[in-house]
Amino acid sequence: MSENNTFSTVRRGAVQHWSRTLIPTTRDAPADAELPSHIFLTRAGYIRRVGAGIYDYLPLAKRVLTKIETIIREEMNAAGATELLVPHLVPIELYAGTKRDQEYGDLLFKLEDRHGRLAALGPTHEEIITEMLKGSVTSYKQLPLNVYQIQTKFRDEFRPRAGLLRGREFIMKDAYSFHLEIDGTAGLNATYDAMYQAYVNIFTRCGLDFSVVEAESGPIGGSASHEFMVNCETGEDTIMICPESGYAANVEKCEIGDRPWSFDTDPTEPLKTHHTPGMPGIDAVAEFLGTTPAGMLKTIVMQPAERSEDKPRWVLAVVRGDHDVNEGKVRDAVGFAVELGDEAEAKAAGFAIGYVSPRMVFKAPDTVMVIDPDAVNGGAWATGSDKPDHHDTGFNWKRDLPELLPEGPDNTCFGCSVKVADIRNAVPGDPSPRAAGATLEARRGIEVGHIFKLGTKYSDAFDFAILDQDQKRRAVIMGCYGIGVSRTMAACVEMSHDDNGIIWPTPVAPYHVLITLIKPEDEATRSAAKSIADSLSAAGVDVLIDDRKERPGVKFKDADLIGIPVRITIGPKTLEQGGAELKHRRDPDRPGITPMDDVPGACMSLLLG
Ligand code: ATP
Ligand code: MG
């Protein structure tokens, strides 16, 4: 990690006056604001809502963003990445090549120019960068290459949320690396590891408390992916951790330890069919049947994301009623990407959607089934009846699907059509996949960074292949690495605030020191403030002087709200006592007077302490 260069005598700190900048603090939080970052960034005059998920960054916010970006640039440059900038406006054909114009769906902002040509506002830039590199990289000697940019991105999020945490226009750092090898010093793995370390450095330097978690890598599967999560109860993402082994993964990716299972369990109830019309959800059905969701089987009809001759037509995923099917795990279990089955086609194939039972695996043509271990054990299950508006109770695997028994119990294919495998999202209390006897716990987090081994998805789509040392043409292997810059700013506030406002981690604070003048019209007060500000500025400290003609109470409230780490209060009274009052934003007490000559030094120790 590079040295702490928050302060440097080469760098001159800012000295600015509140009355000459724009910090419109207000008492009122936005009506829709629930989270601290949204409330405080708005009330403290950092951001202003322009439209749903669209914000002005006022001067204080701009200063924080610049500091975060500087830390990112320093660490990316030190890790060998190089900065460039590509357009926001991307011709739609580029996204069509990777089918992402469809994959992104409504998330993509599309527009038409005066000639009727379609373009998209970039939500991320794999396509345009891959195409650019294809035009300029022709030899293996030019690889590896890792390029990045810091730029506004556009995503028409369905539910923009919580101010900067989920915007429709937001700032991202995105990097893309290109290789011919996976291993070795020029390979993808080496760059991935360097980015991993750069991200650890970046978020540490931003003063964030974060976890690195294993993440689901999407439809390409198999490849590695990590998310950087700020640990925070207000986070949208669920992180599963094993305190015993240190294993951490997001809930989509999280593996679950061994869960013994067997089809060889005797029935405890007769099979009985019930008429259950128009019940709104699994809870209502369970109650009607005199059971709980945990006593029910949920059978989801899925299909291969891309059809082909060698794949079955249908995939049934069976989990316990209180569990959620995990598409990525189903994909890993069956060996190809899956998606929710098309309802009309599924009905035509005989599936009573909403009332499907595992028996369909032997009734519907060309169907395979994966069952989660927790959905196997048990003498009597409630399940759909395979006809609309009906459910069964007392379903027993051994009695009602005896075909399964002869080949069990192991989790390989039963005649290749049935398999038992972990196919659900982990929940707290599940066995840890890494430490015998330990259980998983859930935490909340905010995703601020994401690194990915992409493989050849984009280079294949753009036919980006080059000659290697042996004159063989090979597809270029890619990685991509994102950081939500504006989200990181909001995450700092989520993590660090109190009832009165923001408490910035020093490295990203808009100013390091706020000098509050008690009587700004007093000449001696102004000149004392100036001399402290000058000496702090020379030491690389950014200073804001609150010279407004406001009551001290108002200024102190605003000081707490905007969250500058150190406050110096100067007025005729403190000067009479020979100095100024120093206070750290995070400490509730106000210590006594510091003699004037000691103020800059004392200030530095508070900042560095
Ligand atoms: P999410 O799961 O939160 O929607 P994502 O996984 O789609 O995010 P990526 O494509 O991985 O996002 O983008 C890289 C980074 O950009 C994310 O780690 C996140 O910090 C940030 N980011 C993504 N979407 C938004 C958004 N709508 N507003 C602010 N930051 C965002
Ligand atoms: Mg992500």
JSON list of C-alpha atoms in Angstrom, two decimals, residues 357-531:
[
{"chain": "A", "resi": 357, "resn": "SER", "atom": "CA", "xyz": [-45.00, -31.70, -7.91]},
{"chain": "A", "resi": 358, "resn": "PRO", "atom": "CA", "xyz": [-41.76, -33.70, -8.29]},
{"chain": "A", "resi": 359, "resn": "ARG", "atom": "CA", "xyz": [-43.78, -36.52, -9.92]},
{"chain": "A", "resi": 360, "resn": "MET", "atom": "CA", "xyz": [-43.69, -34.49, -13.13]},
{"chain": "A", "resi": 361, "resn": "VAL", "atom": "CA", "xyz": [-40.11, -35.58, -13.72]},
{"chain": "A", "resi": 362, "resn": "PHE", "atom": "CA", "xyz": [-41.42, -38.93, -14.92]},
{"chain": "A", "resi": 363, "resn": "LYS", "atom": "CA", "xyz": [-44.60, -37.54, -16.49]},
{"chain": "A", "resi": 364, "resn": "ALA", "atom": "CA", "xyz": [-43.38, -34.63, -18.61]},
{"chain": "A", "resi": 365, "resn": "PRO", "atom": "CA", "xyz": [-41.16, -35.50, -21.57]},
{"chain": "A", "resi": 366, "resn": "ASP", "atom": "CA", "xyz": [-37.48, -34.62, -21.61]},
{"chain": "A", "resi": 367, "resn": "THR", "atom": "CA", "xyz": [-37.33, -33.42, -18.00]},
{"chain": "A", "resi": 368, "resn": "VAL", "atom": "CA", "xyz": [-34.57, -33.58, -15.37]},
{"chain": "A", "resi": 369, "resn": "MET", "atom": "CA", "xyz": [-34.90, -32.76, -11.69]},
{"chain": "A", "resi": 370, "resn": "VAL", "atom": "CA", "xyz": [-32.53, -31.38, -9.05]},
{"chain": "A", "resi": 371, "resn": "ILE", "atom": "CA", "xyz": [-33.55, -31.61, -5.42]},
{"chain": "A", "resi": 372, "resn": "ASP", "atom": "CA", "xyz": [-32.05, -29.73, -2.52]},
{"chain": "A", "resi": 373, "resn": "PRO", "atom": "CA", "xyz": [-31.01, -32.12, 0.32]},
{"chain": "A", "resi": 374, "resn": "ASP", "atom": "CA", "xyz": [-33.35, -30.40, 2.79]},
{"chain": "A", "resi": 375, "resn": "ALA", "atom": "CA", "xyz": [-36.29, -31.17, 0.50]},
{"chain": "A", "resi": 376, "resn": "VAL", "atom": "CA", "xyz": [-35.57, -34.93, 0.57]},
{"chain": "A", "resi": 377, "resn": "ASN", "atom": "CA", "xyz": [-35.71, -35.97, 4.20]},
{"chain": "A", "resi": 378, "resn": "GLY", "atom": "CA", "xyz": [-39.08, -36.23, 5.85]},
{"chain": "A", "resi": 379, "resn": "GLY", "atom": "CA", "xyz": [-41.96, -38.69, 5.94]},
{"chain": "A", "resi": 380, "resn": "ALA", "atom": "CA", "xyz": [-44.76, -36.48, 4.66]},
{"chain": "A", "resi": 381, "resn": "TRP", "atom": "CA", "xyz": [-44.59, -33.37, 2.49]},
{"chain": "A", "resi": 382, "resn": "ALA", "atom": "CA", "xyz": [-47.22, -30.98, 1.22]},
{"chain": "A", "resi": 383, "resn": "THR", "atom": "CA", "xyz": [-46.79, -30.38, -2.51]},
{"chain": "A", "resi": 384, "resn": "GLY", "atom": "CA", "xyz": [-48.69, -29.35, -5.62]},
{"chain": "A", "resi": 385, "resn": "SER", "atom": "CA", "xyz": [-51.04, -31.97, -7.11]},
{"chain": "A", "resi": 386, "resn": "ASP", "atom": "CA", "xyz": [-50.06, -31.38, -10.77]},
{"chain": "A", "resi": 387, "resn": "LYS", "atom": "CA", "xyz": [-53.51, -30.01, -11.46]},
{"chain": "A", "resi": 388, "resn": "PRO", "atom": "CA", "xyz": [-54.60, -26.40, -11.07]},
{"chain": "A", "resi": 389, "resn": "ASP", "atom": "CA", "xyz": [-55.97, -25.30, -7.68]},
{"chain": "A", "resi": 390, "resn": "HIS", "atom": "CA", "xyz": [-55.00, -28.52, -5.91]},
{"chain": "A", "resi": 391, "resn": "HIS", "atom": "CA", "xyz": [-52.36, -29.54, -3.37]},
{"chain": "A", "resi": 392, "resn": "ASP", "atom": "CA", "xyz": [-51.45, -32.87, -1.83]},
{"chain": "A", "resi": 393, "resn": "THR", "atom": "CA", "xyz": [-50.46, -33.63, 1.74]},
{"chain": "A", "resi": 394, "resn": "GLY", "atom": "CA", "xyz": [-48.60, -36.72, 2.91]},
{"chain": "A", "resi": 395, "resn": "PHE", "atom": "CA", "xyz": [-46.31, -36.91, -0.15]},
{"chain": "A", "resi": 396, "resn": "ASN", "atom": "CA", "xyz": [-43.47, -39.35, 0.53]},
{"chain": "A", "resi": 397, "resn": "TRP", "atom": "CA", "xyz": [-40.50, -39.80, -1.81]},
{"chain": "A", "resi": 398, "resn": "LYS", "atom": "CA", "xyz": [-40.08, -43.52, -1.11]},
{"chain": "A", "resi": 399, "resn": "ARG", "atom": "CA", "xyz": [-43.75, -44.44, -1.52]},
{"chain": "A", "resi": 400, "resn": "ASP", "atom": "CA", "xyz": [-44.79, -41.92, -4.17]},
{"chain": "A", "resi": 401, "resn": "LEU", "atom": "CA", "xyz": [-41.67, -41.88, -6.39]},
{"chain": "A", "resi": 402, "resn": "PRO", "atom": "CA", "xyz": [-40.24, -45.37, -5.82]},
{"chain": "A", "resi": 403, "resn": "GLU", "atom": "CA", "xyz": [-38.22, -45.06, -9.04]},
{"chain": "A", "resi": 404, "resn": "LEU", "atom": "CA", "xyz": [-35.70, -43.00, -7.07]},
{"chain": "A", "resi": 405, "resn": "LEU", "atom": "CA", "xyz": [-34.83, -45.59, -4.45]},
{"chain": "A", "resi": 406, "resn": "PRO", "atom": "CA", "xyz": [-32.88, -48.31, -6.28]},
{"chain": "A", "resi": 407, "resn": "GLU", "atom": "CA", "xyz": [-30.06, -45.97, -7.24]},
{"chain": "A", "resi": 408, "resn": "GLY", "atom": "CA", "xyz": [-29.80, -43.88, -4.07]},
{"chain": "A", "resi": 409, "resn": "PRO", "atom": "CA", "xyz": [-28.51, -42.72, -1.89]},
{"chain": "A", "resi": 410, "resn": "ASP", "atom": "CA", "xyz": [-25.77, -40.82, -3.67]},
{"chain": "A", "resi": 411, "resn": "ASN", "atom": "CA", "xyz": [-26.08, -37.54, -5.40]},
{"chain": "A", "resi": 412, "resn": "THR", "atom": "CA", "xyz": [-25.09, -38.61, -8.87]},
{"chain": "A", "resi": 413, "resn": "CYS", "atom": "CA", "xyz": [-27.72, -38.88, -11.55]},
{"chain": "A", "resi": 414, "resn": "PHE", "atom": "CA", "xyz": [-30.49, -41.42, -11.18]},
{"chain": "A", "resi": 415, "resn": "GLY", "atom": "CA", "xyz": [-30.58, -42.59, -14.74]},
{"chain": "A", "resi": 416, "resn": "CYS", "atom": "CA", "xyz": [-29.29, -39.08, -15.36]},
{"chain": "A", "resi": 417, "resn": "SER", "atom": "CA", "xyz": [-32.66, -37.51, -14.73]},
{"chain": "A", "resi": 418, "resn": "VAL", "atom": "CA", "xyz": [-32.64, -36.85, -10.99]},
{"chain": "A", "resi": 419, "resn": "LYS", "atom": "CA", "xyz": [-29.91, -35.40, -8.83]},
{"chain": "A", "resi": 420, "resn": "VAL", "atom": "CA", "xyz": [-29.65, -34.20, -5.26]},
{"chain": "A", "resi": 421, "resn": "ALA", "atom": "CA", "xyz": [-27.52, -31.08, -4.88]},
{"chain": "A", "resi": 422, "resn": "ASP", "atom": "CA", "xyz": [-27.25, -27.79, -3.05]},
{"chain": "A", "resi": 423, "resn": "ILE", "atom": "CA", "xyz": [-29.47, -25.54, -5.18]},
{"chain": "A", "resi": 424, "resn": "ARG", "atom": "CA", "xyz": [-30.79, -22.97, -2.74]},
{"chain": "A", "resi": 425, "resn": "ASN", "atom": "CA", "xyz": [-29.69, -19.69, -1.19]},
{"chain": "A", "resi": 426, "resn": "ALA", "atom": "CA", "xyz": [-27.95, -20.11, 2.14]},
{"chain": "A", "resi": 427, "resn": "VAL", "atom": "CA", "xyz": [-29.75, -18.98, 5.29]},
{"chain": "A", "resi": 428, "resn": "PRO", "atom": "CA", "xyz": [-28.37, -18.23, 8.75]},
{"chain": "A", "resi": 429, "resn": "GLY", "atom": "CA", "xyz": [-27.85, -21.40, 10.74]},
{"chain": "A", "resi": 430, "resn": "ASP", "atom": "CA", "xyz": [-26.88, -23.50, 7.70]},
{"chain": "A", "resi": 431, "resn": "PRO", "atom": "CA", "xyz": [-23.78, -25.67, 8.15]},
{"chain": "A", "resi": 432, "resn": "SER", "atom": "CA", "xyz": [-20.56, -23.90, 7.15]},
{"chain": "A", "resi": 433, "resn": "PRO", "atom": "CA", "xyz": [-18.93, -25.23, 3.97]},
{"chain": "A", "resi": 434, "resn": "ARG", "atom": "CA", "xyz": [-15.48, -24.67, 5.47]},
{"chain": "A", "resi": 435, "resn": "ALA", "atom": "CA", "xyz": [-15.56, -25.70, 9.14]},
{"chain": "A", "resi": 436, "resn": "ALA", "atom": "CA", "xyz": [-17.22, -28.85, 10.43]},
{"chain": "A", "resi": 437, "resn": "GLY", "atom": "CA", "xyz": [-19.77, -28.10, 13.15]},
{"chain": "A", "resi": 438, "resn": "ALA", "atom": "CA", "xyz": [-19.78, -24.33, 12.50]},
{"chain": "A", "resi": 439, "resn": "THR", "atom": "CA", "xyz": [-22.83, -22.52, 11.17]},
{"chain": "A", "resi": 440, "resn": "LEU", "atom": "CA", "xyz": [-23.28, -19.58, 8.82]},
{"chain": "A", "resi": 441, "resn": "GLU", "atom": "CA", "xyz": [-24.33, -16.13, 10.00]},
{"chain": "A", "resi": 442, "resn": "ALA", "atom": "CA", "xyz": [-25.85, -13.31, 7.96]},
{"chain": "A", "resi": 443, "resn": "ARG", "atom": "CA", "xyz": [-24.57, -9.73, 7.82]},
{"chain": "A", "resi": 444, "resn": "ARG", "atom": "CA", "xyz": [-25.63, -6.76, 5.74]},
{"chain": "A", "resi": 445, "resn": "GLY", "atom": "CA", "xyz": [-23.36, -4.89, 3.37]},
{"chain": "A", "resi": 446, "resn": "ILE", "atom": "CA", "xyz": [-23.15, -2.25, 0.65]},
{"chain": "A", "resi": 447, "resn": "GLU", "atom": "CA", "xyz": [-21.41, -3.41, -2.54]},
{"chain": "A", "resi": 448, "resn": "VAL", "atom": "CA", "xyz": [-18.81, -0.75, -3.36]},
{"chain": "A", "resi": 449, "resn": "GLY", "atom": "CA", "xyz": [-16.55, -2.80, -5.63]},
{"chain": "A", "resi": 450, "resn": "HIS", "atom": "CA", "xyz": [-16.71, -5.89, -7.80]},
{"chain": "A", "resi": 451, "resn": "ILE", "atom": "CA", "xyz": [-13.95, -7.76, -9.58]},
{"chain": "A", "resi": 452, "resn": "PHE", "atom": "CA", "xyz": [-14.55, -10.41, -12.19]},
{"chain": "A", "resi": 453, "resn": "LYS", "atom": "CA", "xyz": [-12.69, -12.95, -14.29]},
{"chain": "A", "resi": 454, "resn": "LEU", "atom": "CA", "xyz": [-14.64, -12.60, -17.50]},
{"chain": "A", "resi": 455, "resn": "GLY", "atom": "CA", "xyz": [-12.95, -15.16, -19.67]},
{"chain": "A", "resi": 456, "resn": "THR", "atom": "CA", "xyz": [-13.59, -14.79, -23.39]},
{"chain": "A", "resi": 457, "resn": "LYS", "atom": "CA", "xyz": [-17.27, -13.76, -23.41]},
{"chain": "A", "resi": 458, "resn": "TYR", "atom": "CA", "xyz": [-16.58, -10.34, -24.95]},
{"chain": "A", "resi": 459, "resn": "SER", "atom": "CA", "xyz": [-13.55, -11.21, -27.03]},
{"chain": "A", "resi": 460, "resn": "ASP", "atom": "CA", "xyz": [-15.52, -14.08, -28.60]},
{"chain": "A", "resi": 461, "resn": "ALA", "atom": "CA", "xyz": [-18.45, -11.76, -29.36]},
{"chain": "A", "resi": 462, "resn": "PHE", "atom": "CA", "xyz": [-16.11, -9.26, -31.04]},
{"chain": "A", "resi": 463, "resn": "ASP", "atom": "CA", "xyz": [-13.87, -11.91, -32.54]},
{"chain": "A", "resi": 464, "resn": "PHE", "atom": "CA", "xyz": [-10.93, -10.36, -30.73]},
{"chain": "A", "resi": 465, "resn": "ALA", "atom": "CA", "xyz": [-8.16, -12.92, -31.14]},
{"chain": "A", "resi": 466, "resn": "ILE", "atom": "CA", "xyz": [-4.46, -12.36, -31.73]},
{"chain": "A", "resi": 467, "resn": "LEU", "atom": "CA", "xyz": [-1.43, -14.39, -32.68]},
{"chain": "A", "resi": 468, "resn": "ASP", "atom": "CA", "xyz": [0.55, -15.86, -29.83]},
{"chain": "A", "resi": 469, "resn": "GLN", "atom": "CA", "xyz": [4.28, -16.61, -29.79]},
{"chain": "A", "resi": 470, "resn": "ASP", "atom": "CA", "xyz": [3.72, -19.75, -31.85]},
{"chain": "A", "resi": 471, "resn": "GLN", "atom": "CA", "xyz": [1.70, -17.85, -34.47]},
{"chain": "A", "resi": 472, "resn": "LYS", "atom": "CA", "xyz": [-1.49, -19.48, -33.20]},
{"chain": "A", "resi": 473, "resn": "ARG", "atom": "CA", "xyz": [-4.61, -17.32, -33.14]},
{"chain": "A", "resi": 474, "resn": "ARG", "atom": "CA", "xyz": [-6.11, -17.23, -29.67]},
{"chain": "A", "resi": 475, "resn": "ALA", "atom": "CA", "xyz": [-9.07, -15.47, -28.09]},
{"chain": "A", "resi": 476, "resn": "VAL", "atom": "CA", "xyz": [-8.10, -12.74, -25.68]},
{"chain": "A", "resi": 477, "resn": "ILE", "atom": "CA", "xyz": [-8.95, -13.44, -22.02]},
{"chain": "A", "resi": 478, "resn": "MET", "atom": "CA", "xyz": [-10.46, -10.59, -20.04]},
{"chain": "A", "resi": 479, "resn": "GLY", "atom": "CA", "xyz": [-11.07, -9.41, -16.49]},
{"chain": "A", "resi": 480, "resn": "CYS", "atom": "CA", "xyz": [-13.15, -6.45, -15.35]},
{"chain": "A", "resi": 481, "resn": "TYR", "atom": "CA", "xyz": [-13.05, -4.44, -12.16]},
{"chain": "A", "resi": 482, "resn": "GLY", "atom": "CA", "xyz": [-15.60, -1.86, -10.98]},
{"chain": "A", "resi": 483, "resn": "ILE", "atom": "CA", "xyz": [-15.89, 0.57, -8.10]},
{"chain": "A", "resi": 484, "resn": "GLY", "atom": "CA", "xyz": [-18.99, 2.64, -7.37]},
{"chain": "A", "resi": 485, "resn": "VAL", "atom": "CA", "xyz": [-17.38, 6.01, -6.66]},
{"chain": "A", "resi": 486, "resn": "SER", "atom": "CA", "xyz": [-20.53, 7.94, -5.74]},
{"chain": "A", "resi": 487, "resn": "ARG", "atom": "CA", "xyz": [-21.83, 4.91, -3.84]},
{"chain": "A", "resi": 488, "resn": "THR", "atom": "CA", "xyz": [-18.56, 4.78, -1.90]},
{"chain": "A", "resi": 489, "resn": "MET", "atom": "CA", "xyz": [-19.15, 8.36, -0.77]},
{"chain": "A", "resi": 490, "resn": "ALA", "atom": "CA", "xyz": [-22.62, 7.42, 0.50]},
{"chain": "A", "resi": 491, "resn": "ALA", "atom": "CA", "xyz": [-21.24, 4.24, 2.10]},
{"chain": "A", "resi": 492, "resn": "CYS", "atom": "CA", "xyz": [-18.76, 6.34, 4.13]},
{"chain": "A", "resi": 493, "resn": "VAL", "atom": "CA", "xyz": [-21.73, 8.24, 5.57]},
{"chain": "A", "resi": 494, "resn": "GLU", "atom": "CA", "xyz": [-23.76, 5.09, 6.23]},
{"chain": "A", "resi": 495, "resn": "MET", "atom": "CA", "xyz": [-20.82, 3.73, 8.16]},
{"chain": "A", "resi": 496, "resn": "SER", "atom": "CA", "xyz": [-19.77, 6.89, 9.95]},
{"chain": "A", "resi": 497, "resn": "HIS", "atom": "CA", "xyz": [-22.36, 9.29, 11.38]},
{"chain": "A", "resi": 498, "resn": "ASP", "atom": "CA", "xyz": [-24.24, 10.07, 14.57]},
{"chain": "A", "resi": 499, "resn": "ASP", "atom": "CA", "xyz": [-27.62, 11.66, 15.32]},
{"chain": "A", "resi": 500, "resn": "ASN", "atom": "CA", "xyz": [-26.27, 15.11, 14.48]},
{"chain": "A", "resi": 501, "resn": "GLY", "atom": "CA", "xyz": [-24.71, 14.42, 11.13]},
{"chain": "A", "resi": 502, "resn": "ILE", "atom": "CA", "xyz": [-21.78, 13.01, 9.19]},
{"chain": "A", "resi": 503, "resn": "ILE", "atom": "CA", "xyz": [-18.40, 12.06, 10.67]},
{"chain": "A", "resi": 504, "resn": "TRP", "atom": "CA", "xyz": [-16.05, 11.83, 7.67]},
{"chain": "A", "resi": 505, "resn": "PRO", "atom": "CA", "xyz": [-13.08, 9.50, 7.70]},
{"chain": "A", "resi": 506, "resn": "THR", "atom": "CA", "xyz": [-10.22, 12.03, 7.44]},
{"chain": "A", "resi": 507, "resn": "PRO", "atom": "CA", "xyz": [-8.80, 10.85, 4.07]},
{"chain": "A", "resi": 508, "resn": "VAL", "atom": "CA", "xyz": [-12.03, 11.59, 2.20]},
{"chain": "A", "resi": 509, "resn": "ALA", "atom": "CA", "xyz": [-13.34, 14.55, 4.23]},
{"chain": "A", "resi": 510, "resn": "PRO", "atom": "CA", "xyz": [-14.11, 17.58, 2.02]},
{"chain": "A", "resi": 511, "resn": "TYR", "atom": "CA", "xyz": [-12.04, 19.70, 4.40]},
{"chain": "A", "resi": 512, "resn": "HIS", "atom": "CA", "xyz": [-9.93, 18.42, 7.27]},
{"chain": "A", "resi": 513, "resn": "VAL", "atom": "CA", "xyz": [-10.49, 21.40, 9.54]},
{"chain": "A", "resi": 514, "resn": "LEU", "atom": "CA", "xyz": [-13.40, 23.77, 10.05]},
{"chain": "A", "resi": 515, "resn": "ILE", "atom": "CA", "xyz": [-12.58, 27.07, 11.74]},
{"chain": "A", "resi": 516, "resn": "THR", "atom": "CA", "xyz": [-15.73, 28.47, 13.29]},
{"chain": "A", "resi": 517, "resn": "LEU", "atom": "CA", "xyz": [-15.56, 32.21, 13.88]},
{"chain": "A", "resi": 518, "resn": "ILE", "atom": "CA", "xyz": [-17.70, 33.31, 16.79]},
{"chain": "A", "resi": 519, "resn": "LYS", "atom": "CA", "xyz": [-17.59, 36.98, 15.81]},
{"chain": "A", "resi": 520, "resn": "PRO", "atom": "CA", "xyz": [-16.54, 37.13, 12.17]},
{"chain": "A", "resi": 521, "resn": "GLU", "atom": "CA", "xyz": [-16.75, 40.92, 12.17]},
{"chain": "A", "resi": 522, "resn": "ASP", "atom": "CA", "xyz": [-14.02, 41.07, 14.84]},
{"chain": "A", "resi": 523, "resn": "GLU", "atom": "CA", "xyz": [-10.71, 41.95, 13.18]},
{"chain": "A", "resi": 524, "resn": "ALA", "atom": "CA", "xyz": [-8.53, 40.06, 15.71]},
{"chain": "A", "resi": 525, "resn": "THR", "atom": "CA", "xyz": [-10.68, 36.91, 15.31]},
{"chain": "A", "resi": 526, "resn": "ARG", "atom": "CA", "xyz": [-10.37, 37.02, 11.52]},
{"chain": "A", "resi": 527, "resn": "SER", "atom": "CA", "xyz": [-6.64, 37.55, 11.56]},
{"chain": "A", "resi": 528, "resn": "ALA", "atom": "CA", "xyz": [-6.04, 34.77, 14.10]},
{"chain": "A", "resi": 529, "resn": "ALA", "atom": "CA", "xyz": [-8.10, 32.42, 11.92]},
{"chain": "A", "resi": 530, "resn": "LYS", "atom": "CA", "xyz": [-6.16, 33.44, 8.85]},
{"chain": "A", "resi": 531, "resn": "SER", "atom": "CA", "xyz": [-2.83, 32.75, 10.43]}
]
